[in-house]
Coordinates of C-alpha atoms in Angstrom, one line a residue:
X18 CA -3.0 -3.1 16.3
X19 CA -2.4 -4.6 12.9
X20 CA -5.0 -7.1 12.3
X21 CA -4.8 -10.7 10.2
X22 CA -6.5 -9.3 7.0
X23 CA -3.9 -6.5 6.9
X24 CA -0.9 -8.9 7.0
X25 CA -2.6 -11.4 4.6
X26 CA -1.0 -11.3 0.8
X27 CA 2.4 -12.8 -1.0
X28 CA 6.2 -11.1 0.1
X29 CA 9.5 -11.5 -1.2
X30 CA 12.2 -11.5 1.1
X31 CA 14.1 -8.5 1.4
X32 CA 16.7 -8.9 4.9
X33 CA 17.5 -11.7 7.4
X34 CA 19.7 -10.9 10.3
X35 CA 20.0 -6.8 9.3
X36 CA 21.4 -8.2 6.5
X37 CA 20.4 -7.9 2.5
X38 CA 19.1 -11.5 1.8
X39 CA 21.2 -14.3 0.6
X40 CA 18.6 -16.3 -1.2
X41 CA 15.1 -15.9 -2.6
X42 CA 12.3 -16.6 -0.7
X43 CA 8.5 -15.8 -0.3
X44 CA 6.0 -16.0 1.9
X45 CA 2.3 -15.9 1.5
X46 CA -0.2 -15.7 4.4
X47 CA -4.0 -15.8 4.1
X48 CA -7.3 -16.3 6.2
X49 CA -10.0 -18.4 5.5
X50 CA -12.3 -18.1 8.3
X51 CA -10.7 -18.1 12.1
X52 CA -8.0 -20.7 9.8
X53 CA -4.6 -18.7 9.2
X54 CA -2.1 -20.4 6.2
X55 CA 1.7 -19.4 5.6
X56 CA 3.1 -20.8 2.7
X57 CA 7.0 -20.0 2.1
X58 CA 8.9 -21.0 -1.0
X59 CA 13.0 -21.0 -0.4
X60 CA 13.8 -23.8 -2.0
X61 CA 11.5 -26.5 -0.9
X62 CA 8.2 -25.4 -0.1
X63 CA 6.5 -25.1 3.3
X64 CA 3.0 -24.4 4.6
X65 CA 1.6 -24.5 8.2
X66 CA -1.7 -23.5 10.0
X67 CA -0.6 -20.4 12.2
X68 CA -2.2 -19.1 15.0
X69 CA -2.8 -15.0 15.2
X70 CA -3.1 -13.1 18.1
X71 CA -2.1 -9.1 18.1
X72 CA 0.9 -8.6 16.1
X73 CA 2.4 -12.3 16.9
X74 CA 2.1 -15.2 14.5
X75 CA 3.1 -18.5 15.8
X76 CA 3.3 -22.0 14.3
X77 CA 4.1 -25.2 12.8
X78 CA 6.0 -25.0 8.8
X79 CA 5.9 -28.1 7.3
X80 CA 8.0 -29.1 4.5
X81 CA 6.0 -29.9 1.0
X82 CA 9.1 -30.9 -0.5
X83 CA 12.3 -32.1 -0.2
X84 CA 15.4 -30.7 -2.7
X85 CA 18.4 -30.5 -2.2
X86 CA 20.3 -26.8 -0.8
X87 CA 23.0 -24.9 -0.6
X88 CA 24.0 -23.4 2.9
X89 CA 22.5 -20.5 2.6
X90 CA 18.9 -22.1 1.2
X91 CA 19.3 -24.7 4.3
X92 CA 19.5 -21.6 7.2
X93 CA 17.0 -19.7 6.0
X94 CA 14.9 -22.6 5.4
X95 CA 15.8 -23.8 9.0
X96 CA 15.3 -20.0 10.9
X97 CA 11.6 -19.3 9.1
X98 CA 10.6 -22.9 10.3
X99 CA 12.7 -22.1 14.0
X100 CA 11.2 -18.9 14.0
X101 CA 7.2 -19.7 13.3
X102 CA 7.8 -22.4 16.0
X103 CA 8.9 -20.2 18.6
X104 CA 6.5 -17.4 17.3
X105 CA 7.2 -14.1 15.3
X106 CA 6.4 -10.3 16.5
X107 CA 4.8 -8.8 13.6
X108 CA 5.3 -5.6 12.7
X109 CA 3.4 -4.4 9.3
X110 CA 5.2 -0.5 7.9
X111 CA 3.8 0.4 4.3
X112 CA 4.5 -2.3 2.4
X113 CA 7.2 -4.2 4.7
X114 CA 6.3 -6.8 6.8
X115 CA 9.0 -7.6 10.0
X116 CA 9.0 -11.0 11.7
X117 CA 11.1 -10.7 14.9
X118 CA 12.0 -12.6 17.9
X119 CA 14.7 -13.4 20.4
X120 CA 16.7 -15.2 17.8
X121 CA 15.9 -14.3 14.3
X122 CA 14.3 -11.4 12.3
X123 CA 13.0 -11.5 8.8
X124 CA 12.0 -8.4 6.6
X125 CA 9.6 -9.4 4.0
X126 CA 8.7 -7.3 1.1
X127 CA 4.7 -6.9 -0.5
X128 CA 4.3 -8.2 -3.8
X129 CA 0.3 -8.3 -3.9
X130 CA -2.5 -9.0 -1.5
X131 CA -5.9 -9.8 -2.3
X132 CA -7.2 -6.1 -1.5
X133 CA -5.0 -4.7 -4.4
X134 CA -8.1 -6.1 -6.5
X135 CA -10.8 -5.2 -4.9
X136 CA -13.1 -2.8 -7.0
X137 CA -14.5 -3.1 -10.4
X138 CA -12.4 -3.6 -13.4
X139 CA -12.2 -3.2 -17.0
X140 CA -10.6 -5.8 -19.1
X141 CA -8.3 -3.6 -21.5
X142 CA -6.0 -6.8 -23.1
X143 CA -6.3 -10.3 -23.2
X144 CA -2.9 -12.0 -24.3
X145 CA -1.8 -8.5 -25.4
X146 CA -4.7 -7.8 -27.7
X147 CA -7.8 -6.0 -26.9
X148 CA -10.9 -7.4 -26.2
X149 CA -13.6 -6.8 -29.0
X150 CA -16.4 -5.7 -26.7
X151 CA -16.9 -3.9 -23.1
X152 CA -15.7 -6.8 -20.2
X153 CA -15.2 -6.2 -16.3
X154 CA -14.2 -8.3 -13.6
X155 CA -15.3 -7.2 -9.8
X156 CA -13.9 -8.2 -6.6
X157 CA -15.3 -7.6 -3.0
X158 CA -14.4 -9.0 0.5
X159 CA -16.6 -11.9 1.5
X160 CA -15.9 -11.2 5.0
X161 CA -14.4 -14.8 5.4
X162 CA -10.4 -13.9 4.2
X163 CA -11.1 -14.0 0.5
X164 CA -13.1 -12.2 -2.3
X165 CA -16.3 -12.6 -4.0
X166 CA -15.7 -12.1 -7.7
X167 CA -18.4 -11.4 -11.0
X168 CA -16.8 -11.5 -14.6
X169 CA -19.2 -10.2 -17.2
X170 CA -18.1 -11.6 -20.5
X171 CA -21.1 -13.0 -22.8
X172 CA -22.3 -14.7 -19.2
X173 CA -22.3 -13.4 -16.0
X174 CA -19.3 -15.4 -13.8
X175 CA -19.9 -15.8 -10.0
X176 CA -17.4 -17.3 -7.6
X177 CA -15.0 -16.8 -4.7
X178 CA -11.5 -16.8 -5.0
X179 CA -8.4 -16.3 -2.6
X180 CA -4.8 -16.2 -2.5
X181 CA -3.2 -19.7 -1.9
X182 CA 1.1 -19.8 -2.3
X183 CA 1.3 -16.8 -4.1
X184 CA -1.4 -17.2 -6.6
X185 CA -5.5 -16.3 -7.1
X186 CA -7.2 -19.1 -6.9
X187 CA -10.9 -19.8 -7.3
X188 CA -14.5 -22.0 -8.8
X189 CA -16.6 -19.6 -11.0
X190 CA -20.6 -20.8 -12.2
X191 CA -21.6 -19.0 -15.1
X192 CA -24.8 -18.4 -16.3
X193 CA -25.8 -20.4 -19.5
X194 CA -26.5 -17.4 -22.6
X195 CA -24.6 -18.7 -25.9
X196 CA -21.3 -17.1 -26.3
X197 CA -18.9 -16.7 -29.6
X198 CA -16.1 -18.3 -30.2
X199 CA -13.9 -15.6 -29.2
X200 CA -16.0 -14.4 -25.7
X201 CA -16.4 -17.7 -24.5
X202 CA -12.5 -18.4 -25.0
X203 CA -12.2 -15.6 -22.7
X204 CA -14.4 -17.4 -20.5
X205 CA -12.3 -20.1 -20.4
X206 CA -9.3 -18.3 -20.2
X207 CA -10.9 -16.7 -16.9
X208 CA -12.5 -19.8 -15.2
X209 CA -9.1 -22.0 -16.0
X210 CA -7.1 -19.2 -15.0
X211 CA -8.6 -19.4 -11.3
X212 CA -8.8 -22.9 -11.3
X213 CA -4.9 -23.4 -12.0
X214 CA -3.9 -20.3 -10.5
X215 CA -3.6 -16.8 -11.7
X216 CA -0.2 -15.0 -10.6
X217 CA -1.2 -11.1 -9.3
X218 CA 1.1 -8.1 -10.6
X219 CA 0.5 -4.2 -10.5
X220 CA 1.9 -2.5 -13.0
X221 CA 1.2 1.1 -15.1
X222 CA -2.1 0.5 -16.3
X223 CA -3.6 -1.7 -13.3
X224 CA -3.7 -5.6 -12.1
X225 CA -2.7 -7.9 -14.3
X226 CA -3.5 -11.7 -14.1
X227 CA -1.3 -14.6 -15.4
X228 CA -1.7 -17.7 -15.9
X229 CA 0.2 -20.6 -17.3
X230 CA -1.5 -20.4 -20.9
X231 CA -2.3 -16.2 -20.7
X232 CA -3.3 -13.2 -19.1
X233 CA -5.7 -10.4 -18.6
X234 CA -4.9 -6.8 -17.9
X235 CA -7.3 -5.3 -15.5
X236 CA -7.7 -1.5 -15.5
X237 CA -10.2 -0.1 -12.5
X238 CA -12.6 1.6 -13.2
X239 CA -12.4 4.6 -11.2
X240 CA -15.6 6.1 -9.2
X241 CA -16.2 9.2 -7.5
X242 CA -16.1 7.8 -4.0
X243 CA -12.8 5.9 -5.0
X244 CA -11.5 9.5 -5.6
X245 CA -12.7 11.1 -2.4
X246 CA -9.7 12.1 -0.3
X247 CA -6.8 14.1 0.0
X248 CA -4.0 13.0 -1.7
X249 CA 0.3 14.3 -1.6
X250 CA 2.5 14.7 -4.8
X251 CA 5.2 12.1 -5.2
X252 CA 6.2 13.3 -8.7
X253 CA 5.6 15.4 -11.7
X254 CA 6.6 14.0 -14.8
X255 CA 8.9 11.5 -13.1
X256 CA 10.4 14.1 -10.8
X257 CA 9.6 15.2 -7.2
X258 CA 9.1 18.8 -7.0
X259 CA 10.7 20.8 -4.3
X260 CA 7.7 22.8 -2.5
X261 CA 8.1 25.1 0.0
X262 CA 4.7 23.5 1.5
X263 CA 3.3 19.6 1.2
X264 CA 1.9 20.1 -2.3
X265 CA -1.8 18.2 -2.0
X266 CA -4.9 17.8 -4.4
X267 CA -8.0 16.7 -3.2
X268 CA -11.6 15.1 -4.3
X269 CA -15.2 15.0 -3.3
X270 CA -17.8 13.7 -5.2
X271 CA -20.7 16.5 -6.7
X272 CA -23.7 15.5 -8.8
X273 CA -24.0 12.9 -11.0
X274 CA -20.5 12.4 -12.6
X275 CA -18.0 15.3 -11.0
X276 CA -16.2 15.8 -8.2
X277 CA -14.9 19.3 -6.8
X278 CA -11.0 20.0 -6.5
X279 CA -8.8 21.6 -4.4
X280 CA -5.3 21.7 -5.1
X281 CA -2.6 23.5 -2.6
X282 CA 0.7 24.5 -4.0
X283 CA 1.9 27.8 -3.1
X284 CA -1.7 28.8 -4.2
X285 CA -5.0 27.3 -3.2
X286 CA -6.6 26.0 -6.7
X287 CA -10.1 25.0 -6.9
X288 CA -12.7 23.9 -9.5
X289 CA -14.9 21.1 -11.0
X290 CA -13.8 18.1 -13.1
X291 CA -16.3 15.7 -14.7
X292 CA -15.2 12.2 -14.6
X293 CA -16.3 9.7 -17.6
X294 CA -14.5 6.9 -18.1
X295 CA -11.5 7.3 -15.9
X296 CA -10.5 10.5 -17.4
X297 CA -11.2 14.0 -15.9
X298 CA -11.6 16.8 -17.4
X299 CA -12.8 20.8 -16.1
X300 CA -15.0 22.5 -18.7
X301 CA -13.2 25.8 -17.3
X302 CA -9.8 27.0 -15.8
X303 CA -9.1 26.4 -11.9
X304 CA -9.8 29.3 -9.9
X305 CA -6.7 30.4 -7.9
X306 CA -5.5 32.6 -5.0
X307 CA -2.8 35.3 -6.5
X308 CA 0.2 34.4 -4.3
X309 CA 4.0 34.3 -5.9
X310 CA 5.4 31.0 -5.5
X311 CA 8.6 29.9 -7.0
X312 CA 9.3 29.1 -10.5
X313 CA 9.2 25.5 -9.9
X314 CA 5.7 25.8 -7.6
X315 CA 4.3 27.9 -10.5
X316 CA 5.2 25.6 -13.5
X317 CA 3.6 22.4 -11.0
X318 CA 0.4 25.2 -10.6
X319 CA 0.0 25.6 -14.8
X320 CA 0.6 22.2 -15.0
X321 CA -2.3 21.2 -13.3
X322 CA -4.6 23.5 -14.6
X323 CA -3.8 22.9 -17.8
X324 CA -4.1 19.3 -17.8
X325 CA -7.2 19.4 -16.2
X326 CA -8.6 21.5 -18.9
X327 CA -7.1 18.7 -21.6
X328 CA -7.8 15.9 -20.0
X329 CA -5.9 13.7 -17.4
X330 CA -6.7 9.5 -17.5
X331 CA -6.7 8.7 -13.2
X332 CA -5.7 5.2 -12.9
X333 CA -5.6 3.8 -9.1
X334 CA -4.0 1.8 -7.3
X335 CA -4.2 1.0 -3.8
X336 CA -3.2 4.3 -2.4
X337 CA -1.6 5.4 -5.0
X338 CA -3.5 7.6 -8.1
X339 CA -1.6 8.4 -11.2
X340 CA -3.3 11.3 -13.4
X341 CA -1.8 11.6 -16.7
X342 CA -2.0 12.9 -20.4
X343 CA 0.5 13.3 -23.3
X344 CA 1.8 16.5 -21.9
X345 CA 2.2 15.4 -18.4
X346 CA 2.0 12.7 -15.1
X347 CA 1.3 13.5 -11.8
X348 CA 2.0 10.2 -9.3
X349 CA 0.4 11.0 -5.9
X350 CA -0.6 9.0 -2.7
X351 CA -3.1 9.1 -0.4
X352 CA -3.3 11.2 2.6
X353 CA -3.1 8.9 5.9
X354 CA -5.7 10.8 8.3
X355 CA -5.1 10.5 12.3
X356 CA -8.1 10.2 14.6
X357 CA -7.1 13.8 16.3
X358 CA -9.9 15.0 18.9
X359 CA -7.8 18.6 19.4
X360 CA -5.6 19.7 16.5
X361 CA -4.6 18.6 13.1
X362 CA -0.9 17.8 12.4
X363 CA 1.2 20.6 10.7
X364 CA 3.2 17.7 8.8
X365 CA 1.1 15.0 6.2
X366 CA 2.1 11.3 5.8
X367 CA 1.4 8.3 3.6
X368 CA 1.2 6.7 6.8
X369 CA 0.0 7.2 10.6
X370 CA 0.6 5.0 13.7
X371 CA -1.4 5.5 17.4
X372 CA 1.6 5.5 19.8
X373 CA -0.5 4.5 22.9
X374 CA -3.1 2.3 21.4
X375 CA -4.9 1.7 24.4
X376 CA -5.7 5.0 25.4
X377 CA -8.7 7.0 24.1
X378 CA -7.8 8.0 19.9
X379 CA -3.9 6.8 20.4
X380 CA -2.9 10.3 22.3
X381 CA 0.5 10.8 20.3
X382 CA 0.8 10.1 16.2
X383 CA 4.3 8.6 14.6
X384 CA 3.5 9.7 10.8
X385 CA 5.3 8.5 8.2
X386 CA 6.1 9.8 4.8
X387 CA 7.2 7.0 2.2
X388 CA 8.2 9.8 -0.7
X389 CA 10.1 11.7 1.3
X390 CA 11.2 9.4 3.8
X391 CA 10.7 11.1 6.7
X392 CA 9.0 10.5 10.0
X393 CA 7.4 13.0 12.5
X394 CA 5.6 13.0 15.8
X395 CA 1.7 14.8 16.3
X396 CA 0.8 15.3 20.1
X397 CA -2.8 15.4 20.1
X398 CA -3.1 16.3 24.0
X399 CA -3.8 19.2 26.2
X400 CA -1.9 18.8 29.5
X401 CA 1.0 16.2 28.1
X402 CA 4.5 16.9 27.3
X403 CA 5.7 13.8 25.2
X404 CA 9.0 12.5 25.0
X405 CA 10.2 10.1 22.2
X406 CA 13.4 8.2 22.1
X407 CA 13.9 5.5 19.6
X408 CA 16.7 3.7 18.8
X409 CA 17.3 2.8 15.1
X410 CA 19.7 0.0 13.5
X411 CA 23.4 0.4 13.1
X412 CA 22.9 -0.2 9.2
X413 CA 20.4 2.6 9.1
X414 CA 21.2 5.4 7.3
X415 CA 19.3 8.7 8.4
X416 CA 19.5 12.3 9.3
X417 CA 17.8 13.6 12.3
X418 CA 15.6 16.6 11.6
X419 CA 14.7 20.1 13.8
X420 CA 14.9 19.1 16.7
X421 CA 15.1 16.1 17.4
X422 CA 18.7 15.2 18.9
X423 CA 20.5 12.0 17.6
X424 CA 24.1 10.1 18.5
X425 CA 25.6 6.9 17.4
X426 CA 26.0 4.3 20.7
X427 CA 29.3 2.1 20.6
X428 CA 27.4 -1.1 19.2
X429 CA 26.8 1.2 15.9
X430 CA 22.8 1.5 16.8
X431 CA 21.5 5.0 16.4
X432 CA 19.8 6.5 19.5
X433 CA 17.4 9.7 18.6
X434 CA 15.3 11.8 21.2
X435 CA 12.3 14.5 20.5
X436 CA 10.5 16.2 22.9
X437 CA 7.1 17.2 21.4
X438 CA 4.7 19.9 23.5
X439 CA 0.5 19.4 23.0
X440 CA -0.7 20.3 20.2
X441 CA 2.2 20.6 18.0
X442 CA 3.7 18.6 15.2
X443 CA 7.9 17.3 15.1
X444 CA 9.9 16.7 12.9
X445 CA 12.4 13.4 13.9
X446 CA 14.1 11.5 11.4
X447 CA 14.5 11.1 7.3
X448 CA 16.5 8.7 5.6
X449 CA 16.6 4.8 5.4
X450 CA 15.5 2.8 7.9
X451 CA 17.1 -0.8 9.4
X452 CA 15.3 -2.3 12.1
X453 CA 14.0 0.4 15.2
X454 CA 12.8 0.3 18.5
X455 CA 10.4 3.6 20.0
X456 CA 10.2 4.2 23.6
X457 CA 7.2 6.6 24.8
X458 CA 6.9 9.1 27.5
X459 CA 3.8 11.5 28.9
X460 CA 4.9 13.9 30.8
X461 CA 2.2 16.1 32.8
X462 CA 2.2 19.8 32.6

């Protein structure tokens, strides 16, 4: 079940009807409280209090303004205000948010939500220059839909803050220590920014903040326990890297300021990095198994070690840790763990999903791989044959995969069965995904 806080944060629409989408639009959606707020910008602006119940959003958009469209602007407009009326399934899938009903579906893309900030942050540039002393910025969940937030400049800035149409917006009280010119400009900069609104972007070194008159690149400050996890390779040096296993790399915090590692290639690779200021570095080489991988699985191996003996900056963000050096980049995403009570999957995903979320840890797993596109099945029973069948858009464009079975139905939709015995992982499906449906059957042994 996806919950409100999950759904909460700015999109930019990507399909309407199946169909790439004709106009821009976004759509924000935040909590303040039991209170649920969609704003959505086509080209007039609309807002409405929404009621939330699980995985339906339903509602009155009211319109803020009143320009006049084209054809396209004016159906859109009219179908998002249609379609919150009647109500909206809501299906959340990495970072794509579906609104579906009997007469309209929307695919909306995430551009930032408020737990992309959450953590503690170094201020590395303000307006492009940076700052002349050590400044942080730290966001948490109040618990009520937004964030508390402390800024320490010169003074020590305390507020809340939230995300209203599309922007950060919050009241900061500072303490009252005598700043310089230049640190209580950034002060300012900080205070006003949240007052009027700071736009939210993620790019290579962290969050950045804009503002009408500036901006202030955040870089988090990464921790040991923001490290802890297992995490799969997306790319080396801008490139994935063909494996004949899921290549992975994992943390866990050990004393003060390391954390052990374990990376799995065609070798097992293990060691300890000290982390000081984001960057990570191993006083000695990895220790590694002596199997012959490929040429491609040994260059990935020396790469790692090697950089880990250099140096490698991590920079995080969301699920998503980049470690990097002059030499080399390594882009890799957090590990998505399923509740399993009797065996572990064979296959790793960015993402999992409990098929029967009513029963006991979810019984049967849909995981999901976003860098490789590809989806599997996990039956996590003992005495259940499962049988999947889901039927996939006609503007799809996937591959089935094993043995999974898949054929094209007369109205173009794509129909694709797996039968998946207990305890064992399956393959189903890679590719590019329109629109699906998944149909779910336990059959007793």
């Amino acid at each position: 079940m996806t919950t409100v806080d999950e759904i909460c944060g700015t999109y930019a629409l990507s399909h309407w009807e199946g169909k790439a989408a004709p106009v821009t639009a976004t759509l924000t959606i935040y909590r303040c409280g039991d209170d649920v707020t969609v704003d959505a910008v086509v080209a007039n602006g609309m807002t409405g209090q929404m009621r939330y119940e699980p995985n339906y959003l339903v509602g009155n958009l009211e319109l803020v303004e009143n320009q006049e469209l084209d054809k396209n602007q004016e159906d859109v407009e009219q179908a998002l205000i249609g379609g919150f009326a009647d109500g909206f399934h809501v299906v959340l899938e990495a970072s794509k948010l579906l609104l579906k009903n009997s007469t309209t579906s929307f695919v909306f893309v995430q551009s930032a939500r408020l737990s992309d900030i959450f953590g503690e942050h170094a201020i590395i540039a303000i307006n492009n220059q940076p700052p002349n002393r050590e400044m942080t910025m730290r966001f948490f969940p109040d618990g009520n839909g937004g964030s508390f937030v402390v800024a320490s400049i010169a003074n020590s800035l305390r507020g809340q803050c939230q995300i209203e149409s599309g922007l950060l917006r919050g009241e900061l009280a500072s303490t009252m220590i005598e700043a310089d010119t230049d640190l209580a400009a950034v002060e300012s900069e900080i205070r006003d920014g949240l007052h009027n609104g700071f736009q939210v972007s993620k790019n290579e070194s962290g969050v950045l903040l804009r503002s009408a008159s500036g901006s202030i690149q955040l870089c988090q400050i990464v921790s040991q326990s923001d490290l802890k996890g297992e995490y799969l390779l997306k790319s080396y040096n801008g490139q994935p890297v063909l494996t004949t296993h899921q290549a992975t790399i994992s943390f866990a915090p050990k004393g003060e300021k390391e954390v052990s590692i374990s990376i799995f290639v065609a070798n097992r690779i293990r060691g300890t990095a000290v982390l000081d200021q984001n960057i990570l570095t191993s006083d000695e080489p990895l220790m590694s198994t002596r199997l012959v991988g490929t040429p491609a699985e040994s260059s990935l191996e020396s790469a790692f070690n090697v950089g880990f003996q250099y140096g490698v900056e991590a920079i995080l963000r969301c699920s998503e840790l980049t470690l990097k050096n002059q030499d080399c980049e390594f882009v890799l995403t957090r590990t998505a763990i399923p509740e399993v009570k009797h065996s572990d999957p064979t296959y790793k995903g960015t993402h999992c999903t409990k098929c029967f979320k009513a029963e006991s840890n979810g019984l049967l797993f849909r995981i999901v791989n976003e860098n490789e596109k590809k989806w599997a099945f996990h039956n996590d029973t003992e005495n259940y044959r499962m049988h999947i069948q889901a039927s996939f858009g006609s503007r799809s464009s996937i591959v089935p995969l094993n043995n999974a079975q898949m054929h094209q139905e007369d109205g173009g939709r794509f129909i694709v069965e797996v039968t998946v015995n207990p305890l064992t992982t399956e393959m189903f499906i890679q590719g590019d995904v329109n629109g699906f449906k998944i149909a779910y059957s336990a059959q007793p042994i």
